Coordinates of C-alpha atoms in Angstrom, one line a residue:
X14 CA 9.1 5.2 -22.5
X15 CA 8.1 8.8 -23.2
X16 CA 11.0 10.4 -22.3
X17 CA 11.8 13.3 -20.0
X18 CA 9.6 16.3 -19.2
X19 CA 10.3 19.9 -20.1
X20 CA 8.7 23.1 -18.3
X21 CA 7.6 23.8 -21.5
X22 CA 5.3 20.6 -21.4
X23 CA 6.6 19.1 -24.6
X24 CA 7.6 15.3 -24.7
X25 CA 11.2 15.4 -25.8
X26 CA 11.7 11.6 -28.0
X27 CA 14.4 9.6 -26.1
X28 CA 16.9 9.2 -28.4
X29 CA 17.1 13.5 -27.7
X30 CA 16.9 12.8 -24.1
X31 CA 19.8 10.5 -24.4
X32 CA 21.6 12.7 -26.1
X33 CA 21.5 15.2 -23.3
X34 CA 22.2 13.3 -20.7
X35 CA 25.8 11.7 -22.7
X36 CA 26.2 15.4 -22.1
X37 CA 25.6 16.0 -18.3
X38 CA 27.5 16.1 -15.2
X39 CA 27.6 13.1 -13.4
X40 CA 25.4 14.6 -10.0
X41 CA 27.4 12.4 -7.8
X42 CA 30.9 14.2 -8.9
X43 CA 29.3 17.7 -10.2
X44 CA 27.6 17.7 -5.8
X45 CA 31.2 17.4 -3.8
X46 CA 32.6 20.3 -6.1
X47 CA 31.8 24.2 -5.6
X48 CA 30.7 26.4 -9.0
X49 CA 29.5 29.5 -9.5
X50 CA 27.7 32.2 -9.4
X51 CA 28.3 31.8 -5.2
X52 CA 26.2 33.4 -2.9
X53 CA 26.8 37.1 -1.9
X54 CA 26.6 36.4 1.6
X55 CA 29.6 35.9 4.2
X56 CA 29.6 31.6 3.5
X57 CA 29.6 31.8 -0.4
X58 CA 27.0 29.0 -0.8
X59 CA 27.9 27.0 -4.1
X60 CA 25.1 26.8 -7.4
X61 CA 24.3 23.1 -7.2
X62 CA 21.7 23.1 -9.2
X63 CA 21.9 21.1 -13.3
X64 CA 21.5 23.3 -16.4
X65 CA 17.9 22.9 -17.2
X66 CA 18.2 20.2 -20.2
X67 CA 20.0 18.1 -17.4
X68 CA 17.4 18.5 -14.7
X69 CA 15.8 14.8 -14.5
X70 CA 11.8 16.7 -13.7
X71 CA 11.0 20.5 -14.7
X72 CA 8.5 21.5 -13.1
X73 CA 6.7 25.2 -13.7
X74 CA 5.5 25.6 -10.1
X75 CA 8.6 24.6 -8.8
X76 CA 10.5 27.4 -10.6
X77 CA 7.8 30.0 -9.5
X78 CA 8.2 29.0 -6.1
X79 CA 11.8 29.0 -5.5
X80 CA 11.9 33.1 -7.6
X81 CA 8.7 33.7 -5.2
X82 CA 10.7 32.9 -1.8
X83 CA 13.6 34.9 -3.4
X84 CA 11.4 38.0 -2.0
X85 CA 10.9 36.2 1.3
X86 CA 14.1 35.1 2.4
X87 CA 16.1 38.0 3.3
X88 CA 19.6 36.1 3.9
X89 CA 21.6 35.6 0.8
X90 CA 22.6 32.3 1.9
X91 CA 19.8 31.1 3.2
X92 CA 18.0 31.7 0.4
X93 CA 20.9 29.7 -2.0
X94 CA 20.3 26.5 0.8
X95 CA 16.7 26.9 -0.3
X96 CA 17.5 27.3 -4.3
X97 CA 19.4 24.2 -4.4
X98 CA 17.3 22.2 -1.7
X99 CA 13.7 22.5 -2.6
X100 CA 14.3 21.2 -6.3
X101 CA 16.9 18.8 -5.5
X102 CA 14.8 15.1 -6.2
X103 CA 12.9 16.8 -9.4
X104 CA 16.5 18.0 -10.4
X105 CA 18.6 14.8 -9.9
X106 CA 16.2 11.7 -9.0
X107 CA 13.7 11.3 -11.7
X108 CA 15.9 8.2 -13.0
X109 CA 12.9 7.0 -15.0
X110 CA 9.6 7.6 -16.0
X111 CA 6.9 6.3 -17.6
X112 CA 4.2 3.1 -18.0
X113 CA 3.4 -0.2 -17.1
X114 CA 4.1 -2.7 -19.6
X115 CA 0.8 -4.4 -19.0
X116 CA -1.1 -1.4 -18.6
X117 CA -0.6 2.0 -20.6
X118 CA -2.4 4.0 -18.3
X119 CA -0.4 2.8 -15.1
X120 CA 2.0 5.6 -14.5
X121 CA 5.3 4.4 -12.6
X122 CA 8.2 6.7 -11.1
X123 CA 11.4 5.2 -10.7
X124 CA 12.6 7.6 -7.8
X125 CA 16.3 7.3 -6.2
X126 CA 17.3 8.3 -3.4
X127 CA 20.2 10.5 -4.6
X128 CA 24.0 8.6 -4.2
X129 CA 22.7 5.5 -4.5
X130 CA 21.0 4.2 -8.1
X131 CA 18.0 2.3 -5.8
X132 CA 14.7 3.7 -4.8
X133 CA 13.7 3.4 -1.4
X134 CA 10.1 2.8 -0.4
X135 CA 10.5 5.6 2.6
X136 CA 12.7 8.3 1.0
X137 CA 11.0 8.1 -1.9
X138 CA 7.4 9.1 -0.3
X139 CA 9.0 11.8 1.8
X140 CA 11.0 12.9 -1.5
X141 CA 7.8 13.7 -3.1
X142 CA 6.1 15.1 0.4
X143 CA 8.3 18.1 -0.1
X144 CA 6.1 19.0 -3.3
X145 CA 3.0 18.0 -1.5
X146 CA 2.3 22.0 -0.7
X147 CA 2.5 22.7 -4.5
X148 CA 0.3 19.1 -5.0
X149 CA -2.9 19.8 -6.5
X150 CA -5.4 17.4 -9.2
X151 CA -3.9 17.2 -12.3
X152 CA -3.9 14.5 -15.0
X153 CA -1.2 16.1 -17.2
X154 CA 1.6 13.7 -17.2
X155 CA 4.3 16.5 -16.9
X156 CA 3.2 17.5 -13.6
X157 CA 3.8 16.9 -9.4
X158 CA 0.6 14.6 -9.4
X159 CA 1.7 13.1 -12.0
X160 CA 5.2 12.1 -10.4
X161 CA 3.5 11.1 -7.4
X162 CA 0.7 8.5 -9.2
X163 CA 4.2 7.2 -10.1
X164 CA 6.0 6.7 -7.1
X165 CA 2.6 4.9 -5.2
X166 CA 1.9 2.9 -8.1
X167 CA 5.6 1.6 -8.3
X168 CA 5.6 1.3 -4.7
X169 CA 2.4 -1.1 -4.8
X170 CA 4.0 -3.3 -7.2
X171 CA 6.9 -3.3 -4.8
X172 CA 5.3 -4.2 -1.7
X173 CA 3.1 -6.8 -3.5
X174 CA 6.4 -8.6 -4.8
X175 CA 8.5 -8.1 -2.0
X176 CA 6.9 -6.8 1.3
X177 CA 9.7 -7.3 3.8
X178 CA 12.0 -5.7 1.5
X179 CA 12.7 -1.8 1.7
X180 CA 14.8 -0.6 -1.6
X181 CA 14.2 -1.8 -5.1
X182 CA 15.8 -1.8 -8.3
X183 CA 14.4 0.2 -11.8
X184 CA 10.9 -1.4 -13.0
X185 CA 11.4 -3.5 -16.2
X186 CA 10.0 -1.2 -18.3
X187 CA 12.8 1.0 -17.8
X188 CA 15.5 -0.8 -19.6
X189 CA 17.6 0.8 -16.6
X190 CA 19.6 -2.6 -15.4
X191 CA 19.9 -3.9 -11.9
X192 CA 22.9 -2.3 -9.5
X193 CA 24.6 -5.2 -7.4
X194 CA 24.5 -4.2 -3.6
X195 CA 26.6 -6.7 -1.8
X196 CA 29.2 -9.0 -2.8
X197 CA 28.5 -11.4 -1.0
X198 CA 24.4 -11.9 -0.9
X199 CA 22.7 -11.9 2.0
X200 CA 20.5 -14.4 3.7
X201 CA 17.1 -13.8 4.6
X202 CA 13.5 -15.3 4.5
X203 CA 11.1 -15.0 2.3
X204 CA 13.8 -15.3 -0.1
X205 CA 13.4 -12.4 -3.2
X206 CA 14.9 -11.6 -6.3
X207 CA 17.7 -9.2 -6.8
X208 CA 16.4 -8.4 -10.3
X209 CA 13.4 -6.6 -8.3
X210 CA 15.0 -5.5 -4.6
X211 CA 18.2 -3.7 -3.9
X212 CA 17.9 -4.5 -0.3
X213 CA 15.6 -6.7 1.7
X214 CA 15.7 -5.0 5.2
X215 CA 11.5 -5.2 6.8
X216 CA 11.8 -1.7 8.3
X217 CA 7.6 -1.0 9.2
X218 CA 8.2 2.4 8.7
X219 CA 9.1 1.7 4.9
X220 CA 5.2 0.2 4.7
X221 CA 3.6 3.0 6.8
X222 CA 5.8 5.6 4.1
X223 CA 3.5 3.7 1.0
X224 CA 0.0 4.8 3.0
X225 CA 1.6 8.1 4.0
X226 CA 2.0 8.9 0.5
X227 CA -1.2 7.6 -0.5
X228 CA -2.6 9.6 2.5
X229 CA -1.0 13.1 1.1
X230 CA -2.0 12.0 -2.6
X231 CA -5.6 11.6 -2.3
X232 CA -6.1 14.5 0.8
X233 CA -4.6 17.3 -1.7
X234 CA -6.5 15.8 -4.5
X235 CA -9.7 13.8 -3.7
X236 CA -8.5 11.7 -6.5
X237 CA -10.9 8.4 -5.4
X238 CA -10.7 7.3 -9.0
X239 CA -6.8 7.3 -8.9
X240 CA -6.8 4.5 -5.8
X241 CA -9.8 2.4 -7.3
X242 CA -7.6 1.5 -10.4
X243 CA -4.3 -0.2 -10.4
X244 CA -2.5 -2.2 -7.0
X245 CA -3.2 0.0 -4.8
X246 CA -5.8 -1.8 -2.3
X247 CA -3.9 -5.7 -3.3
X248 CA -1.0 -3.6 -1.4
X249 CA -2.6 -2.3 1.2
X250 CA -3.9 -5.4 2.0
X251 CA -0.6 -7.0 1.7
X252 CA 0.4 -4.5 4.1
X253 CA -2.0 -5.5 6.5
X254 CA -0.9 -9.1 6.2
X255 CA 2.2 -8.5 6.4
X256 CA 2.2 -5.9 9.7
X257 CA -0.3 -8.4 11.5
X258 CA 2.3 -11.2 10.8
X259 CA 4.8 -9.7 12.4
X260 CA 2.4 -9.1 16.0
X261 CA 4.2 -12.3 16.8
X262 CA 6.4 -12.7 20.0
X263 CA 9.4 -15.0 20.3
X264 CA 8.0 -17.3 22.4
X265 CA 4.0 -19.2 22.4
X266 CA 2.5 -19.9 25.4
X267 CA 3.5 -23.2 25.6
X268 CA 7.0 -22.1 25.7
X269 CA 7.8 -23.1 22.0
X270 CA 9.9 -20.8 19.9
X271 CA 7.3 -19.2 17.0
X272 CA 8.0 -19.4 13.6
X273 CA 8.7 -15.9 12.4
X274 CA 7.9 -14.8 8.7
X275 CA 11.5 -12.7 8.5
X276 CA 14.9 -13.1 9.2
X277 CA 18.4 -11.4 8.2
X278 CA 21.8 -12.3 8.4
X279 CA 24.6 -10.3 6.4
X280 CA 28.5 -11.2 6.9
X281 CA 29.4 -7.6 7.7
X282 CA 32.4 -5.6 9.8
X283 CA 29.4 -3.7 11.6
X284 CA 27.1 -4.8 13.9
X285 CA 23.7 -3.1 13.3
X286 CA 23.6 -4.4 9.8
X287 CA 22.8 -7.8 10.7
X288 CA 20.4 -9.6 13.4
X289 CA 21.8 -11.8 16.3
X290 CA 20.0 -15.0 17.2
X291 CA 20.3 -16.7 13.5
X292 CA 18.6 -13.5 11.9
X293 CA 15.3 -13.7 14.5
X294 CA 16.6 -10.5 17.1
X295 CA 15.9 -10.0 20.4
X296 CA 13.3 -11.7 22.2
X297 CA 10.0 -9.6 22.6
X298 CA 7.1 -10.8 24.2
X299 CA 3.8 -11.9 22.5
X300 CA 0.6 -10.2 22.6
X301 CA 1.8 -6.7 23.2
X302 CA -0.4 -5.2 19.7
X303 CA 3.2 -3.4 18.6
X304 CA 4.4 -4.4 15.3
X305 CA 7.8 -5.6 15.0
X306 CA 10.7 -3.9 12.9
X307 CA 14.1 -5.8 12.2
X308 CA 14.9 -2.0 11.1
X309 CA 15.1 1.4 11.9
X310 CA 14.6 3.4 9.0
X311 CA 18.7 4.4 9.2
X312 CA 18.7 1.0 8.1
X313 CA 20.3 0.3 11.2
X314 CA 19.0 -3.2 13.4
X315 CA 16.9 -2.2 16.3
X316 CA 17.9 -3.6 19.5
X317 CA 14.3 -4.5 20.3
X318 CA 12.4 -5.2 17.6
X319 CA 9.2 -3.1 19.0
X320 CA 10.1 0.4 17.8
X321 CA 8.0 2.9 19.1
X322 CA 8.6 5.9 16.5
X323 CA 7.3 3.4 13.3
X324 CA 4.6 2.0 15.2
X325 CA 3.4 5.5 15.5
X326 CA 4.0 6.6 12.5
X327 CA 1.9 3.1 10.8
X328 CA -1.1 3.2 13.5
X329 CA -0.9 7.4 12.3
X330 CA -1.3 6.6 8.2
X331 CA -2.9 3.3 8.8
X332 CA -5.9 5.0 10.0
X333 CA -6.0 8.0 6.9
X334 CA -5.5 5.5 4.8
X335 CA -8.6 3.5 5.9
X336 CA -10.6 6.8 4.8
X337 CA -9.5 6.4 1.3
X338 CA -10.4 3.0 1.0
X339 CA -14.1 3.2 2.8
X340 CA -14.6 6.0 -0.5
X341 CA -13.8 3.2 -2.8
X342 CA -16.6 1.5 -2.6
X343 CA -17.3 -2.2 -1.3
X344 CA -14.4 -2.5 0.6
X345 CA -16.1 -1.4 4.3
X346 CA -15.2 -3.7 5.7
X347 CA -11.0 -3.4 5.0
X348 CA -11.3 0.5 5.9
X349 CA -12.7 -0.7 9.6
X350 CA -10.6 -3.7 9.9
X351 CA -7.7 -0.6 9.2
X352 CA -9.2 2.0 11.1
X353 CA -9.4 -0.8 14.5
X354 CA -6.1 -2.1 13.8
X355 CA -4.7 1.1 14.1
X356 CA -6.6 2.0 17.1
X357 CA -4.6 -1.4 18.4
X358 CA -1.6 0.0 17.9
X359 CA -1.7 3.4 19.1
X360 CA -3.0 1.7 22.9
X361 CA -0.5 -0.7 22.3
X362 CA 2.2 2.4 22.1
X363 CA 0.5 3.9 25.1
X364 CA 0.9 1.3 26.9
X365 CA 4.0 0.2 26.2
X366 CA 5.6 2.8 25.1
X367 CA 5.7 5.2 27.8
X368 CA 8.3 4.9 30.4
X369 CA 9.3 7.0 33.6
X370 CA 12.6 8.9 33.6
X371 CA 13.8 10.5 37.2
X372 CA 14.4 13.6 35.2
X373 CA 11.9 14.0 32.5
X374 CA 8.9 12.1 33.6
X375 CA 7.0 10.3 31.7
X376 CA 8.6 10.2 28.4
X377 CA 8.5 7.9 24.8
X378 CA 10.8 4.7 24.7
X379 CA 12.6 4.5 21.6
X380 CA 12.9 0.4 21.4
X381 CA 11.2 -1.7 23.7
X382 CA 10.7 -5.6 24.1
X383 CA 7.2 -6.1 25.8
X384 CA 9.3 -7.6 28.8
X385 CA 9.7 -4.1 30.5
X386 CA 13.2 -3.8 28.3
X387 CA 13.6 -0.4 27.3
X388 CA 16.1 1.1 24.9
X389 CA 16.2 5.0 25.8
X390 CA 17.5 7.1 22.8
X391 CA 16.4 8.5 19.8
X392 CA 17.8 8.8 16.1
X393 CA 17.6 11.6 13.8
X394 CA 16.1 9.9 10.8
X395 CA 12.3 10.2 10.1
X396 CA 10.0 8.6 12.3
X397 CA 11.6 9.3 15.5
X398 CA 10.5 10.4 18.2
X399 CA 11.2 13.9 17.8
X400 CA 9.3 13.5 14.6
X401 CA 5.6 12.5 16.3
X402 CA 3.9 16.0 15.3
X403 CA 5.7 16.0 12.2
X404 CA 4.1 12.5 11.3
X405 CA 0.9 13.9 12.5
X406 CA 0.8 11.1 15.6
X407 CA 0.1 13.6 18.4
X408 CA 0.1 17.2 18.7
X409 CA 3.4 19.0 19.5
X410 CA 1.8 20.3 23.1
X411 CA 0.9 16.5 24.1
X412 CA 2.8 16.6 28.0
X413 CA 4.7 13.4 27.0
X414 CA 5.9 14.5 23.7
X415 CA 7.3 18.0 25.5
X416 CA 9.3 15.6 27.9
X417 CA 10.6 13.4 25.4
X418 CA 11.8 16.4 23.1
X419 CA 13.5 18.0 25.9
X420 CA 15.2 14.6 26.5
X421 CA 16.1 13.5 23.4
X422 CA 17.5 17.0 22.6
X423 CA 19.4 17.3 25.7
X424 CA 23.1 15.4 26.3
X425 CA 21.2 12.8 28.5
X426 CA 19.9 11.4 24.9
X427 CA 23.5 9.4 24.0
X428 CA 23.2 10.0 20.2
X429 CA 22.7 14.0 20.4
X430 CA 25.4 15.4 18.9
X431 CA 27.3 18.7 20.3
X432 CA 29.9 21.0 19.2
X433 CA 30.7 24.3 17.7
X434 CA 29.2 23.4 14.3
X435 CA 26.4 21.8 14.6
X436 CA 24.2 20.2 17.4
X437 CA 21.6 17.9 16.8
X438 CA 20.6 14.3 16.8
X439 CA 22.6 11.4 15.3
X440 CA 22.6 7.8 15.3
X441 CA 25.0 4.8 14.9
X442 CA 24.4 4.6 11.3
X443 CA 27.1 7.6 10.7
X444 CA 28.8 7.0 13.9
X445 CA 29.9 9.2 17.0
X446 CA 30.4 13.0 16.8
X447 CA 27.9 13.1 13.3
X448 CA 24.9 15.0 13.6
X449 CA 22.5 15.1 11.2
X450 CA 20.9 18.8 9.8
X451 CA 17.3 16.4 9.1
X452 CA 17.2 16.1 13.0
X453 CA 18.1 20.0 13.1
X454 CA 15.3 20.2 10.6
X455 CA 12.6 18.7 12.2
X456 CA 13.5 20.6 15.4
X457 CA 12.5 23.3 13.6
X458 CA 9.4 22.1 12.5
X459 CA 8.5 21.1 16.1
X460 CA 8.8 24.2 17.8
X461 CA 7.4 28.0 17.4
X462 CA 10.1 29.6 19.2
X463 CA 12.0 32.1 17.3
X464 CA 15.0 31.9 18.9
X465 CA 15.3 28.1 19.0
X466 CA 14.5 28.2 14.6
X467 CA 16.6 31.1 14.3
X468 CA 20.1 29.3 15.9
X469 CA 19.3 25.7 14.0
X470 CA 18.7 27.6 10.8
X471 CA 22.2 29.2 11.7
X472 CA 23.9 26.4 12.1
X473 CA 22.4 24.9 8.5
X474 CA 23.6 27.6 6.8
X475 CA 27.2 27.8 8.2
X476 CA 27.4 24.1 8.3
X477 CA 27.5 23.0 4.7
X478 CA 31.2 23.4 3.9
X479 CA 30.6 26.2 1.3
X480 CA 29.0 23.1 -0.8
X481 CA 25.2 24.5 -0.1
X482 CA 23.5 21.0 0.2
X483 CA 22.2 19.2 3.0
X484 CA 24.3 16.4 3.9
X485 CA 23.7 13.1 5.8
X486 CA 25.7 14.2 8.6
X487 CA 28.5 16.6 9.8
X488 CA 31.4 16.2 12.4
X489 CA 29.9 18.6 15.1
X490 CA 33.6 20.1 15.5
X491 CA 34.7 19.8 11.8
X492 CA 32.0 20.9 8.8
X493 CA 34.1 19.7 6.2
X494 CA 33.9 15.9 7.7
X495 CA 30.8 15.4 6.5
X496 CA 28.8 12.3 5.2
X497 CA 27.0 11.7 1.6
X498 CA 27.0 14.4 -0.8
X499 CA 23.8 13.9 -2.8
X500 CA 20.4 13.0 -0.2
X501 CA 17.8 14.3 -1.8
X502 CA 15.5 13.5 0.9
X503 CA 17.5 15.9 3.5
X504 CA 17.6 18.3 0.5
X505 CA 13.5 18.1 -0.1
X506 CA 13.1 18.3 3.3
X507 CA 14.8 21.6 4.4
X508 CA 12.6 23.3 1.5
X509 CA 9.7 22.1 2.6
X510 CA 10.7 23.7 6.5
X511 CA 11.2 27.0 4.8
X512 CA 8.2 27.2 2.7
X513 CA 6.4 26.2 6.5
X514 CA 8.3 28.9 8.0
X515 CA 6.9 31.1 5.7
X516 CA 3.5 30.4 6.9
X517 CA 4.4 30.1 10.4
X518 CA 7.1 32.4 11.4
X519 CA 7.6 34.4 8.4
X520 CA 10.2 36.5 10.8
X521 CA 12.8 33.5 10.7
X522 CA 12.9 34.0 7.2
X523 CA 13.7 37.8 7.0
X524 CA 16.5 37.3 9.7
X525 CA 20.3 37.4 9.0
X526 CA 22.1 34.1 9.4
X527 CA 25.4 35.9 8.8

């Protein structure tokens, strides 16, 4: 290990890192507790943010953004949301970094999600995405490109050991040991060691997040070299193995019940953590061209196993992905085999996928089963289907999307969320009467009117229970019922919204939220 980096770019040895951090606040204590300076503004926003020596990443062009935006962001407490936000994973969720045991030029980034001491394959991508403005080519080893070579190579190692699986524990070479999940294991197939995964839930969007990282890698870089070396195309095409598996239905034509590659059962008190029909699901019906989830990415079962938003979201980084591998070099062939694939799916999603409402028109199923099943909702964490433009699926004037958004942000959608607090879309995963501020956040990013990003940014800001971080979830009549403290994902996010605002409606930004 070469311990942690310094803004000042010097290696400190790790018996001084470990020094330092016998001396830090435990995040997950020193995040549920207000300190000062507060914010001058009518909400008094906490300082969440470590002393520097305690900051897991420093990062130069991190710092100059956050004192840049200071000059942008006109609302004192608005701009202390941003301040403790936009830094939050380089503050708190480097939990290792460093090389591969078998190869010293392999850089690996152990990346948790915040709370929980596990990285997951889809936070961890969109963790990093909220740097991806600042991302430029760099082979310094204390810098954003260098975190995310990291994170993909770590994640290739992942998928190749354990492709159904969706949160992992430290690489070997970290010394870090293994956190225990469940007391009592779990039962699934393909079976895989707990030494390696945290959890083992197949959630498609977890492998679509590995080629959407690659994806923002290699287009703010043109880094060829970087995906050449490495697991990176062993990955991908255990990806494709792995998706195309999972094209099965339930049933062959004969009428015989298929053998399916994965199955879940957990003894649990709550229903969407485990899988009905001895781990299998619902039925859906063969030959559709939708890939099947067990998962949403709340972690929560799907009801049927065709979800929409992830199939969009892997036919959408499926096909950028194919352009990095047709620059490798002999591997044509793979880069059209993923370019027609995800042609597949996206007709597949078209055709399935749409649905009439009386109300709406024609509108985006959330869940649907191939046997003209639909499961009409949507849930606020990322893909959803409020999400499409945001995953770069369709534009944000496509007819269809325009009716689904005005569905699935209306009180016809049965997981939106309303109250005096906040309003937005939740999900079963934090219960009835939780919104989630990442489903106010991507309303923001998927609309350009003023007044609509002007009352969700309100409701952000007044929303956090003085605490100034962005939480899982709040009780939509009661901001301090809210749920997990430390989500650097939600945190990551909300920067990366602001820093868009600046470039898109600089206006929203030099507006009171008082």
């Amino acid at each position: 290990m070469r311990g942690r980096t310094f803004s000042s770019g010097i290696l400190a040895s790790a018996a001084a890192v470990a020094v330092v951090q016998a001396q830090c606040p435990d995040y997950s204590t020193f995040s549920q507790q207000r300190h000062e300076p507060f914010s001058t503004g009518k909400y008094q926003l906490s300082y969440m943010r470590p002393e520097p020596a305690c900051r897991t990443f420093n990062s130069s062009i991190v710092e100059d953004t956050i004192t840049d935006m200071k000059s942008v962001i006109k609302d004192p407490d608005l701009y202390r949301l941003f301040e403790n936000s936009f830094p939050n994973s380089l503050d708190t969720a480097v939990r290792w970094k460093g090389f591969a045991a078998n190869n010293p030029m392999e850089e690996l980034t152990f990346l948790i999600t915040g709370d929980i001491n596990a990285m997951w394959l889809r936070d961890s991508a969109n963790q990093m995405q909220s740097y991806l403005t600042l991302l430029k080519a760099d082979s310094s080893y204390d810098s954003i490109a260098s975190l995310y070579r990291g994170v993909i190579n770590l994640q290739a190692r992942y998928i190749n050991e354990a492709p159904h699986c969706n949160s992992f524990q430290p690489p070997v070479e970290s010394g870090l040991a293994p956190t225990q999940n469940q007391q009592k294991p779990d039962v699934f197939t393909p079976d895989a060691s707990n030494q390696t995964v945290f959890e083992c839930k197949y959630e498609l969007d977890s492998l679509a997040a590995f080629l959407e990282i690659s994806t923002n890698y290699y287009e703010a870089t043109n880094d060829i070299e970087f995906f050449k070396n490495f697991q990176w195309v062993s990955a991908t095409n255990t990806v494709i193995a792995t998706t195309e598996a999972l094209l099965i239905g339930t049933y062959a034509s004969n009428g015989s019940v298929n053998e399916i590659p994965y199955t879940w059962m957990r003894e649990t008190t709550s229903a969407t953590e485990t899988l009905d029909n001895s781990g299998r699901g619902n039925p859906v019906q063969d030959g559709t061209g939708l890939v099947r989830s067990a998962f949403r990415p709340s972690d929560d079962s799907t009801i049927y196993q065709l979800f929409i938003p992830a199939n969009m979201m892997f036919s959408r980084y499926l096909d950028s992905a194919s352009k990095i591998m047709a620059n490798i070099g002999n591997q044509r062939n793979l880069a059209n085999h993923m370019h027609n694939f995800a042609g597949r799916i996206r007709d597949a999603v078209t055709q399935y996928g749409i649905v009439n409402d009386p109300k709406y028109g024609q509108v985006y199923a959330f869940e649907v089963d191939g046997y003209g099943s639909a499961n009409r909702m949507d849930d606020a964490n990322i893909p959803s289907l409020l999400s499409a433009p945001f995953i770069g699926y369709l534009n944000v004037s496509d007819p269809v999307y325009q009716n689904t958004r005005k569905y699935v942000l209306s009180k016809d959608n049965p997981y939106f969320m309303r109250g005096p607090v906040i309003n937005a879309i939740g999900g079963p995963h934090a219960g009835f009467g939780q919104a989630w501020p990442m489903a106010s956040i991507i309303r923001i990013f998927t609309t350009d009117d003023s007044h609509e990003i002007e009352t969700t940014l309100k409701e952000i800001v007044s929303s956090t229970d003085g605490l100034g971080l962005i939480h899982e979830s709040i009780n939509t009549f009661n901001q301090s019922d809210w749920t997990r403290q430390w989500f650097s994902w939600a945190n990551g996010l909300f920067g990366q919204c602001l820093l868009d605002l600046k470039e898109r409606k600089l206006s929203t930004l030099q507006a009171s939220y008082q």
